[in-house]
Short mmCIF file of C-alpha atoms and ligand atoms in Angstrom, two decimals:
data_model
loop_
_atom_site.label_atom_id
_atom_site.label_comp_id
_atom_site.label_asym_id
_atom_site.label_seq_id
_atom_site.Cartn_x
_atom_site.Cartn_y
_atom_site.Cartn_z
CA MET H 135 -162.24 75.41 75.33
CA LYS H 136 -160.50 72.63 77.27
CA ALA H 137 -156.71 72.48 76.87
CA ILE H 138 -153.89 70.47 78.42
CA VAL H 139 -150.47 72.36 78.47
CA CYS H 140 -147.56 69.82 78.75
CA GLY H 141 -144.73 71.79 80.55
CA ALA H 142 -145.29 74.47 83.32
CA GLY H 143 -142.41 76.58 82.13
CA ILE H 144 -142.31 80.09 80.79
CA ALA H 145 -144.28 79.34 77.58
CA GLY H 146 -146.74 76.88 79.32
CA LEU H 147 -147.58 79.34 82.20
CA THR H 148 -147.91 82.28 79.92
CA VAL H 149 -150.29 80.45 77.57
CA ALA H 150 -152.30 79.03 80.55
CA TRP H 151 -152.65 82.66 81.95
CA HIS H 152 -154.04 83.90 78.64
CA LEU H 153 -156.40 80.92 77.84
CA GLU H 154 -157.89 80.75 81.37
CA ARG H 155 -158.55 84.60 81.27
CA ALA H 156 -160.39 84.07 78.03
CA GLY H 157 -162.64 81.55 79.70
CA GLY H 158 -160.61 78.32 78.83
CA GLU H 159 -160.45 75.36 81.05
CA VAL H 160 -156.73 74.67 81.32
CA GLU H 161 -154.73 71.99 83.10
CA LEU H 162 -150.80 71.92 83.21
CA VAL H 163 -148.70 68.78 83.40
CA GLU H 164 -145.14 69.09 84.49
CA HIS H 165 -142.59 66.20 84.60
CA ALA H 166 -140.50 67.84 87.40
CA PRO H 167 -141.68 66.55 90.97
CA ALA H 168 -142.10 70.19 92.14
CA PHE H 169 -141.85 73.85 90.77
CA ARG H 170 -138.34 74.42 89.41
CA GLU H 171 -136.58 77.19 91.45
CA GLY H 172 -133.39 78.90 90.50
CA GLY H 173 -131.76 77.75 87.32
CA TYR H 174 -129.66 80.42 85.54
CA MET H 175 -129.53 84.03 85.09
CA ILE H 176 -131.48 85.37 81.90
CA ASP H 177 -131.68 88.81 80.43
CA PHE H 178 -135.27 89.38 79.70
CA TYR H 179 -136.36 92.07 77.32
CA GLY H 180 -137.94 92.83 74.05
CA PRO H 181 -141.36 91.31 73.08
CA GLY H 182 -141.53 88.97 76.11
CA LEU H 183 -141.23 91.98 78.50
CA GLU H 184 -143.87 93.79 76.60
CA VAL H 185 -146.23 90.70 76.95
CA ALA H 186 -145.32 90.67 80.80
CA GLU H 187 -146.16 94.37 81.04
CA ARG H 188 -149.55 93.73 79.36
CA MET H 189 -150.10 90.98 81.83
CA GLY H 190 -149.51 93.53 84.71
CA LEU H 191 -146.31 91.68 85.86
CA ARG H 192 -143.77 94.52 85.60
CA PRO H 193 -143.95 95.57 89.30
CA ARG H 194 -143.27 91.87 90.43
CA LEU H 195 -140.42 91.49 87.93
CA GLU H 196 -138.91 94.68 89.38
CA GLU H 197 -139.00 93.12 92.73
CA VAL H 198 -137.15 89.89 91.66
CA ARG H 199 -134.67 91.43 89.27
CA HIS H 200 -130.99 91.56 89.91
CA PRO H 201 -129.04 94.75 89.24
CA VAL H 202 -125.98 94.06 87.08
CA HIS H 203 -123.54 96.95 87.10
CA GLU H 204 -120.81 95.46 85.07
CA ILE H 205 -119.78 92.59 83.03
CA GLY H 206 -116.14 91.73 83.56
CA PHE H 207 -114.06 89.27 81.63
CA LEU H 208 -111.34 87.47 83.60
CA ASP H 209 -108.20 85.34 82.76
CA ARG H 210 -107.52 81.91 84.19
CA ASP H 211 -106.03 83.57 87.33
CA GLY H 212 -109.18 85.63 87.93
CA ARG H 213 -107.58 88.96 86.75
CA GLN H 214 -110.00 91.19 84.84
CA THR H 215 -108.94 91.60 81.08
CA SER H 216 -111.89 93.73 79.91
CA ARG H 217 -115.10 95.04 81.14
CA LEU H 218 -118.39 96.39 80.09
CA ALA H 219 -120.16 98.98 82.28
CA VAL H 220 -123.82 98.34 82.24
CA LYS H 221 -125.39 101.92 81.67
CA ALA H 222 -128.52 103.45 80.24
CA GLY H 223 -128.29 101.42 77.03
CA PHE H 224 -129.36 98.34 79.14
CA ALA H 225 -132.17 100.03 80.93
CA GLY H 226 -134.82 97.90 79.00
CA VAL H 227 -133.21 94.66 80.16
CA ILE H 228 -134.43 92.90 83.33
CA SER H 229 -131.79 90.33 84.69
CA LEU H 230 -133.33 87.60 86.72
CA LEU H 231 -133.15 83.94 87.43
CA ARG H 232 -135.26 81.92 85.03
CA GLY H 233 -136.97 80.33 88.15
CA ASP H 234 -137.99 83.80 89.33
CA LEU H 235 -139.50 84.56 86.08
CA ALA H 236 -141.43 81.31 86.16
CA ARG H 237 -142.46 82.05 89.75
CA VAL H 238 -143.90 85.34 88.91
CA LEU H 239 -145.99 83.75 86.11
CA ALA H 240 -147.01 80.85 88.31
CA GLU H 241 -148.27 83.30 91.03
CA GLU H 242 -150.82 84.51 88.54
CA VAL H 243 -151.96 81.19 86.92
CA ARG H 244 -155.07 79.54 88.53
CA ALA H 245 -154.80 76.33 86.50
CA PRO H 246 -153.75 73.21 88.46
CA VAL H 247 -150.40 71.70 87.75
CA ARG H 248 -150.00 67.90 87.87
CA TYR H 249 -146.24 67.46 88.89
CA SER H 250 -144.28 64.21 88.08
CA THR H 251 -146.59 63.77 85.16
CA THR H 252 -146.23 63.81 81.41
CA VAL H 253 -148.17 62.87 78.33
CA ALA H 254 -148.04 59.12 77.66
CA ALA H 255 -150.09 58.89 74.49
CA VAL H 256 -152.37 61.11 72.17
CA ARG H 257 -155.16 60.10 69.79
CA GLN H 258 -156.99 62.43 67.58
CA ASP H 259 -160.35 62.32 65.87
CA GLY H 260 -161.83 65.13 63.90
CA GLY H 261 -163.32 66.97 66.85
CA GLY H 262 -160.76 66.71 69.49
CA ALA H 263 -157.77 64.92 71.11
CA GLU H 264 -157.73 62.08 73.71
CA VAL H 265 -154.73 62.51 75.89
CA ASP H 266 -153.43 59.78 78.21
CA LEU H 267 -151.21 61.06 81.16
CA THR H 268 -148.56 58.97 82.92
CA ASP H 269 -150.66 59.19 86.21
CA GLY H 270 -153.12 56.93 84.50
CA THR H 271 -155.85 59.46 83.69
CA ARG H 272 -157.54 60.03 80.28
CA HIS H 273 -158.60 63.41 79.10
CA GLU H 274 -160.70 64.54 76.30
CA VAL H 275 -159.56 67.96 75.07
CA ASP H 276 -160.04 70.57 72.40
CA LEU H 277 -156.20 71.25 72.22
CA LEU H 278 -152.89 69.73 73.50
CA ILE H 279 -150.14 72.14 73.84
CA GLY H 280 -146.69 70.90 73.89
CA ALA H 281 -144.70 73.63 75.93
CA ASP H 282 -142.23 71.07 77.24
CA GLY H 283 -138.93 72.51 76.23
CA VAL H 284 -136.11 71.42 73.91
CA HIS H 285 -136.55 67.66 74.76
CA SER H 286 -140.30 67.84 74.15
CA ARG H 287 -142.36 64.63 74.72
CA VAL H 288 -145.27 65.84 72.89
CA ARG H 289 -143.09 66.73 69.82
CA GLU H 290 -141.76 63.18 69.89
CA LEU H 291 -145.05 61.60 70.22
CA VAL H 292 -146.89 63.59 67.56
CA PHE H 293 -144.18 65.07 65.14
CA GLY H 294 -141.26 62.51 65.31
CA PRO H 295 -137.92 61.76 66.87
CA ALA H 296 -135.73 64.65 68.25
CA ASP H 297 -132.99 64.22 65.66
CA ARG H 298 -135.37 65.55 63.03
CA PHE H 299 -135.50 69.01 64.88
CA VAL H 300 -132.32 69.49 66.85
CA ARG H 301 -129.35 71.54 65.55
CA TYR H 302 -126.58 70.94 67.94
CA LEU H 303 -124.40 73.93 68.55
CA GLY H 304 -121.19 72.33 69.57
CA HIS H 305 -121.29 73.15 73.26
CA HIS H 306 -122.57 71.84 76.62
CA VAL H 307 -124.09 74.27 79.28
CA ALA H 308 -124.39 73.86 83.01
CA ALA H 309 -125.71 76.11 85.69
CA TYR H 310 -126.50 75.94 89.42
CA VAL H 311 -126.99 78.27 92.27
CA LEU H 312 -124.54 77.88 95.32
CA HIS H 313 -125.76 79.37 98.61
CA ASP H 314 -122.70 80.95 100.14
CA GLU H 315 -122.85 84.57 101.42
CA ASP H 316 -119.05 84.97 101.46
CA LEU H 317 -118.61 83.83 97.82
CA GLY H 318 -121.59 86.10 96.98
CA ARG H 319 -119.93 89.17 98.36
CA ARG H 320 -116.57 88.38 96.73
CA VAL H 321 -118.17 88.18 93.29
CA GLY H 322 -120.76 90.97 93.88
CA THR H 323 -123.49 92.42 91.55
CA ARG H 324 -121.09 92.30 88.71
CA TYR H 325 -121.24 89.43 86.16
CA ARG H 326 -117.79 87.77 86.09
CA MET H 327 -116.79 85.56 83.08
CA LEU H 328 -113.74 83.57 82.82
CA THR H 329 -112.85 82.39 79.28
CA GLU H 330 -110.20 80.02 77.87
CA PRO H 331 -110.42 78.74 74.35
CA GLY H 332 -113.46 76.69 74.18
CA LEU H 333 -114.44 77.22 77.80
CA MET H 334 -116.43 79.83 79.67
CA ALA H 335 -117.40 80.09 83.33
CA GLY H 336 -119.63 82.94 84.74
CA ALA H 337 -120.73 83.97 88.19
CA TYR H 338 -123.07 86.56 89.61
CA ALA H 339 -124.17 87.15 93.24
CA VAL H 340 -127.90 86.54 93.60
CA ARG H 341 -130.28 87.68 96.46
CA GLY H 342 -130.24 85.86 99.82
CA GLY H 343 -126.44 85.12 99.79
CA GLY H 344 -126.17 82.89 96.67
CA LEU H 345 -124.02 82.65 93.58
CA ALA H 346 -125.45 81.83 90.00
CA LEU H 347 -122.92 79.82 88.32
CA LEU H 348 -122.89 79.16 84.42
CA PHE H 349 -120.40 76.93 82.60
CA LEU H 350 -120.13 76.48 78.74
CA SER H 351 -117.72 74.18 77.06
CA ARG H 352 -117.04 73.22 73.46
CA GLU H 353 -117.77 69.54 73.06
CA PRO H 354 -117.53 67.50 69.93
CA GLY H 355 -120.92 65.71 70.38
CA PRO H 356 -124.25 66.34 71.98
CA ALA H 357 -124.07 63.13 74.24
CA LEU H 358 -124.28 64.01 77.95
CA PRO H 359 -121.78 62.71 80.54
CA ASP H 360 -123.04 60.27 82.99
CA ASP H 361 -121.58 62.25 85.93
CA PRO H 362 -122.01 65.88 84.91
CA ALA H 363 -120.64 67.33 88.07
CA GLY H 364 -117.51 65.19 87.74
CA PHE H 365 -117.33 66.07 84.07
CA LEU H 366 -117.43 69.94 84.93
CA ARG H 367 -114.72 69.46 87.66
CA GLN H 368 -112.49 67.68 84.98
CA ARG H 369 -113.10 70.42 82.33
CA PHE H 370 -112.92 73.56 84.62
CA GLY H 371 -111.30 72.43 87.83
CA HIS H 372 -107.60 73.36 86.68
CA LEU H 373 -108.64 76.92 85.94
CA GLY H 374 -108.13 79.44 88.84
CA TRP H 375 -110.41 82.13 90.44
CA ILE H 376 -113.20 80.67 92.51
CA LEU H 377 -113.74 77.63 90.28
CA PRO H 378 -111.96 74.81 92.13
CA GLU H 379 -114.02 75.95 95.20
CA VAL H 380 -117.47 76.22 93.59
CA LEU H 381 -116.90 72.91 91.62
CA ASP H 382 -116.03 70.99 94.71
CA ARG H 383 -119.53 71.81 95.84
CA CYS H 384 -121.32 71.28 92.53
CA PRO H 385 -124.65 69.54 93.19
CA ARG H 386 -126.12 66.66 91.25
CA PRO H 387 -129.15 66.98 88.76
CA PRO H 388 -131.80 68.26 89.27
CA ALA H 389 -130.18 71.14 91.35
CA LEU H 390 -127.48 71.06 88.62
CA TYR H 391 -128.75 71.92 85.05
CA TYR H 392 -126.71 70.36 82.39
CA ASP H 393 -127.62 70.11 78.86
CA GLN H 394 -126.34 70.23 75.29
CA VAL H 395 -126.80 73.68 73.50
CA THR H 396 -129.17 73.31 70.63
CA GLN H 397 -131.62 75.13 68.51
CA ILE H 398 -134.86 73.44 67.63
CA GLU H 399 -136.30 73.89 63.96
CA ALA H 400 -139.52 72.34 63.34
CA GLY H 401 -141.05 72.16 59.88
CA ARG H 402 -144.54 72.01 61.40
CA TRP H 403 -145.71 73.55 64.69
CA SER H 404 -149.24 71.86 64.64
CA ASN H 405 -150.83 68.65 63.75
CA GLY H 406 -154.76 68.58 64.19
CA ARG H 407 -155.39 69.39 67.78
CA VAL H 408 -151.80 69.46 68.96
CA VAL H 409 -149.60 72.48 68.82
CA LEU H 410 -145.98 73.11 69.90
CA LEU H 411 -145.03 76.24 71.83
CA GLY H 412 -141.78 77.82 73.03
CA ASP H 413 -138.49 75.90 73.04
CA SER H 414 -140.22 72.73 71.94
CA CYS H 415 -140.38 74.23 68.34
CA GLN H 416 -138.43 77.24 68.28
CA ALA H 417 -135.50 77.15 70.84
CA VAL H 418 -132.86 79.73 69.94
CA SER H 419 -130.23 78.80 72.54
CA LEU H 420 -128.50 80.74 75.13
CA PHE H 421 -126.16 82.26 72.36
CA ALA H 422 -129.33 84.21 71.02
CA GLY H 423 -130.46 85.24 74.64
CA HIS H 424 -134.14 85.69 73.64
CA GLY H 425 -135.58 82.24 74.32
CA ALA H 426 -137.74 83.27 77.31
CA SER H 427 -138.84 86.44 75.58
CA LEU H 428 -139.85 84.70 72.52
CA ALA H 429 -141.59 81.95 74.38
CA MET H 430 -143.88 84.46 76.08
CA ALA H 431 -144.41 86.33 72.81
CA ALA H 432 -145.47 83.05 71.09
CA ALA H 433 -147.80 82.24 73.94
CA ARG H 434 -149.66 85.42 73.53
CA THR H 435 -149.68 85.00 69.75
CA LEU H 436 -151.07 81.56 70.00
CA ALA H 437 -153.92 82.60 72.43
CA ASP H 438 -154.56 85.60 70.19
CA GLU H 439 -155.14 83.48 67.26
CA LEU H 440 -157.27 80.86 69.12
CA GLY H 441 -159.35 83.87 70.19
CA THR H 442 -160.15 84.86 66.72
CA VAL H 443 -161.64 81.20 66.11
CA ALA H 444 -163.67 81.29 69.27
CA LEU H 445 -165.27 84.57 68.42
CA GLY H 446 -165.56 83.79 64.76
CA THR H 447 -166.06 87.47 64.26
CA GLY H 448 -162.59 88.68 63.70
CA GLU H 449 -162.93 90.82 66.71
CA LEU H 450 -159.60 89.49 68.02
CA GLY H 451 -158.51 88.71 64.49
CA THR H 452 -156.41 91.69 63.68
CA GLY H 453 -153.36 89.55 64.06
CA GLU H 454 -151.76 91.94 66.30
CA LEU H 455 -150.74 91.37 69.98
CA GLY H 456 -152.38 93.67 72.31
CA THR H 457 -155.20 94.84 70.11
CA GLY H 458 -157.77 92.25 71.36
CA GLU H 459 -159.08 91.90 74.82
CA LEU H 460 -158.74 88.26 76.02
CA GLY H 461 -160.60 88.74 79.19
CA THR H 462 -164.11 88.17 78.47
CA GLY H 463 -164.69 84.49 78.51
CA GLU H 464 -164.70 83.91 74.69
CA LEU H 465 -162.91 80.63 74.62
CA GLY H 466 -165.26 79.12 77.25
CA THR H 467 -168.47 79.41 75.38
CA ALA H 468 -167.76 79.34 71.77
CA THR H 469 -167.95 76.33 69.47
CA LEU H 470 -164.33 75.84 68.31
CA GLY H 471 -164.70 74.15 64.96
CA ASP H 472 -161.42 73.64 63.03
CA LEU H 473 -158.50 75.08 64.77
CA SER H 474 -156.05 74.42 61.90
CA PRO H 475 -156.16 77.96 60.26
CA ALA H 476 -155.63 79.65 63.63
CA LEU H 477 -152.73 77.43 64.54
CA ALA H 478 -151.22 77.86 61.10
CA ARG H 479 -151.57 81.77 61.63
CA TYR H 480 -149.79 81.44 64.90
CA ALA H 481 -146.78 79.64 63.35
CA ALA H 482 -146.68 82.03 60.42
CA ARG H 483 -146.50 85.10 62.79
CA MET H 484 -143.76 83.51 65.08
CA ARG H 485 -141.55 81.35 62.83
CA PRO H 486 -139.81 84.09 60.79
CA VAL H 487 -138.95 85.89 64.03
CA ALA H 488 -137.56 82.70 65.65
CA ALA H 489 -135.52 81.96 62.52
CA ARG H 490 -134.02 85.52 62.58
CA VAL H 491 -133.09 85.10 66.28
CA GLN H 492 -131.60 81.72 65.69
CA ALA H 493 -129.45 82.90 62.90
CA SER H 494 -128.22 85.84 65.19
CA GLY H 495 -127.44 83.43 67.98
CA ARG H 496 -125.14 81.35 65.60
CA ARG H 497 -123.38 84.48 64.70
CA PHE H 498 -122.80 85.40 68.36
CA LEU H 499 -121.52 82.06 69.26
CA PRO H 500 -117.93 82.50 68.46
CA TRP H 501 -117.90 85.61 70.62
CA MET H 502 -119.51 84.34 73.76
CA ALA H 503 -117.34 81.02 73.65
CA PRO H 504 -114.19 81.93 71.57
CA SER H 505 -112.34 79.03 70.30
CA GLY H 506 -108.94 80.59 70.09
CA ARG H 507 -106.87 83.29 71.72
CA LEU H 508 -106.98 85.69 68.72
CA ARG H 509 -110.89 85.73 68.94
CA MET H 510 -110.65 86.27 72.71
CA ALA H 511 -108.41 89.26 72.13
CA THR H 512 -110.49 90.65 69.50
CA ARG H 513 -113.68 90.33 71.75
CA ASP H 514 -111.68 92.11 74.55
CA LEU H 515 -110.87 94.90 72.38
CA LEU H 516 -114.46 95.22 71.28
CA LEU H 517 -115.53 95.29 74.93
CA ARG H 518 -112.98 98.01 75.74
CA LEU H 519 -114.44 100.11 72.83
CA ALA H 520 -118.02 99.31 73.94
CA SER H 521 -117.31 100.89 77.42
CA LEU H 522 -116.83 104.28 75.76
CA PRO H 523 -119.72 106.67 76.34
CA GLY H 524 -122.70 105.79 74.30
CA ALA H 525 -121.23 102.83 72.62
CA ASP H 526 -122.84 100.17 74.86
CA ARG H 527 -126.13 100.90 73.12
CA LEU H 528 -124.50 100.26 69.68
CA PHE H 529 -122.89 97.16 71.05
CA MET H 530 -125.93 95.65 72.47
CA ASP H 531 -127.78 96.53 69.05
CA ALA H 532 -125.10 94.77 67.06
CA PHE H 533 -125.51 91.63 69.01
CA SER H 534 -129.22 91.91 69.42
CA PRO H 535 -131.22 89.98 66.94
CA GLY H 536 -134.28 92.18 66.95
CA GLY H 537 -137.83 90.70 67.50
CA HIS H 538 -138.62 93.97 69.41
CA HIS H 539 -141.38 94.80 66.93
CA LEU H 540 -143.18 91.55 67.47
CA VAL H 541 -145.69 92.92 70.15
CA ARG H 542 -147.27 95.63 68.11
C1 FAD U 604 -128.06 78.91 80.25
C2 FAD U 604 -129.21 79.50 79.60
C3 FAD U 604 -129.19 81.00 79.51
C4 FAD U 604 -130.31 81.57 78.82
N1 FAD U 604 -130.48 82.90 78.86
C5 FAD U 604 -131.52 83.51 78.24
C6 FAD U 604 -131.60 84.91 78.36
O1 FAD U 604 -130.72 85.67 78.73
N2 FAD U 604 -132.80 85.47 77.84
C7 FAD U 604 -133.80 84.83 77.45
O2 FAD U 604 -134.85 85.26 77.00
N3 FAD U 604 -133.68 83.41 77.30
C8 FAD U 604 -132.54 82.79 77.77
N4 FAD U 604 -132.48 81.45 77.88
C9 FAD U 604 -133.55 80.61 77.22
C10 FAD U 604 -134.74 80.36 77.92
O3 FAD U 604 -134.52 79.81 79.31
C11 FAD U 604 -135.78 79.40 77.28
O4 FAD U 604 -135.83 79.75 75.78
C12 FAD U 604 -137.09 79.44 77.83
O5 FAD U 604 -137.09 79.14 79.27
C13 FAD U 604 -137.98 78.65 77.01
O6 FAD U 604 -139.41 78.49 77.66
P1 FAD U 604 -140.19 77.21 77.53
O7 FAD U 604 -141.37 77.27 78.44
O8 FAD U 604 -140.38 77.01 76.14
O9 FAD U 604 -139.13 76.03 78.11
P2 FAD U 604 -138.75 75.92 79.49
O10 FAD U 604 -138.75 77.09 80.27
O11 FAD U 604 -137.55 74.92 79.51
O12 FAD U 604 -139.84 75.02 80.21
C14 FAD U 604 -140.27 73.71 79.83
C15 FAD U 604 -141.02 73.06 80.84
O13 FAD U 604 -141.40 71.75 80.52
C16 FAD U 604 -140.98 70.77 81.53
N5 FAD U 604 -140.97 69.58 80.75
C17 FAD U 604 -139.75 69.10 80.14
N6 FAD U 604 -140.19 67.86 79.66
C18 FAD U 604 -141.37 67.64 79.94
C19 FAD U 604 -142.21 66.43 79.70
N7 FAD U 604 -141.79 65.40 79.04
N8 FAD U 604 -143.34 66.42 80.34
C20 FAD U 604 -143.94 67.53 81.07
N9 FAD U 604 -143.12 68.58 81.33
C21 FAD U 604 -141.85 68.59 80.78
C22 FAD U 604 -139.76 71.34 82.13
O14 FAD U 604 -139.55 70.74 83.24
C23 FAD U 604 -140.11 72.76 82.19
O15 FAD U 604 -140.78 73.17 83.27
C24 FAD U 604 -131.40 80.73 78.39
C25 FAD U 604 -131.32 79.38 78.41
C26 FAD U 604 -130.15 78.77 78.98
C27 FAD U 604 -130.10 77.22 79.18
#
């Protein structure tokens, strides 16, 4: 099987890993000019962590994880109003930078990545797809995988304009990593969050003397500001704590990540020889906190279903992750025939889980970014209760949307 994967992110790298180990010929195209380091802190757990374990990546993830001992909520002067001690209940969670998760995946992927490149056009006939890339090359492939995130180019080319798929969640999000040992020491390995109605700023010290910063603001519309760094200064600069200092040194994109907070709900995930994967069709948003995990689970599910077609024997066709062995070169040798049933099964397995996680994210939204002081006070009370012995597990489950049973 010959496949082009558009987007060398979490989903794209994971599916490339699986397909190439099954004998597939894979190439990645990525519109960023180079590998994307850093980004923002993510909590990685659930089905994605299980996939990573099956890929043998757990030891590397342990090396790059960041210990989070406490989550503290601050007022506008930097005084802590409530805290959540991170104890045994969170043992199954790996906190790390998105860029570090991508790096661990990329280290294990052999497929070449064409940077500064994207898909320019796609044509399909019965037996394959012809893909034109923006570097001027043309490729005949069995499958084009659109793993190019919430603003997917493949989705736009093959499935329609973004406004058909995007649900705007009323917020903008920004993140960057600032290299400053002194600031890192001041914040420490405690996740610090300052909340004001409609605004949230978070900071966490990362390895090598840096500080990972996150900003969330309630905004009436999805349109992004022309000068995101200036906009952040205007929205957050009047608050105290370390914010004036770190915002004075806010970088410009791409070092600054700035985007609208959205969920993606796509009616169809495949069309002939083109299939969507990860955030491009199932983005759940940072409010749900499962996106990377689900992206990896979806990548393995897709590879699993493609394996059933290649073998034609049902050996990989139990429909359960982890029951099939994808390491024997099946996808390289078999005649593929019609992929539609396999792609439909992949979507049927993933879509309900994504929908559940999305719904949970929408429920969590008012608590992560409270719009008023009453809700902030309620959240602080809940957090105080959650710091009682044993309650952290309950608290986590209450806000956790499940999906842990995806990898069976
Ligand atoms: C602030 C924040 C916090 C989050 N916290 C968590 C968390 O705690 N836990 C969790 O599991 N998830 C979290 N997520 C979600 C998670 O990061 C995403 O769901 C996950 O990265 C999705 O993987 P993906 O591969 O589909 O997309 P991405 O990781 O975004 O990768 C897409 C790739 O495609 C590339 N690309 C984009 N457009 C094109 C194009 N036109 N052509 C070619 N390439 C293109 C991009 O450069 C990128 O490399 C968070 C997200 C944000 C923004």
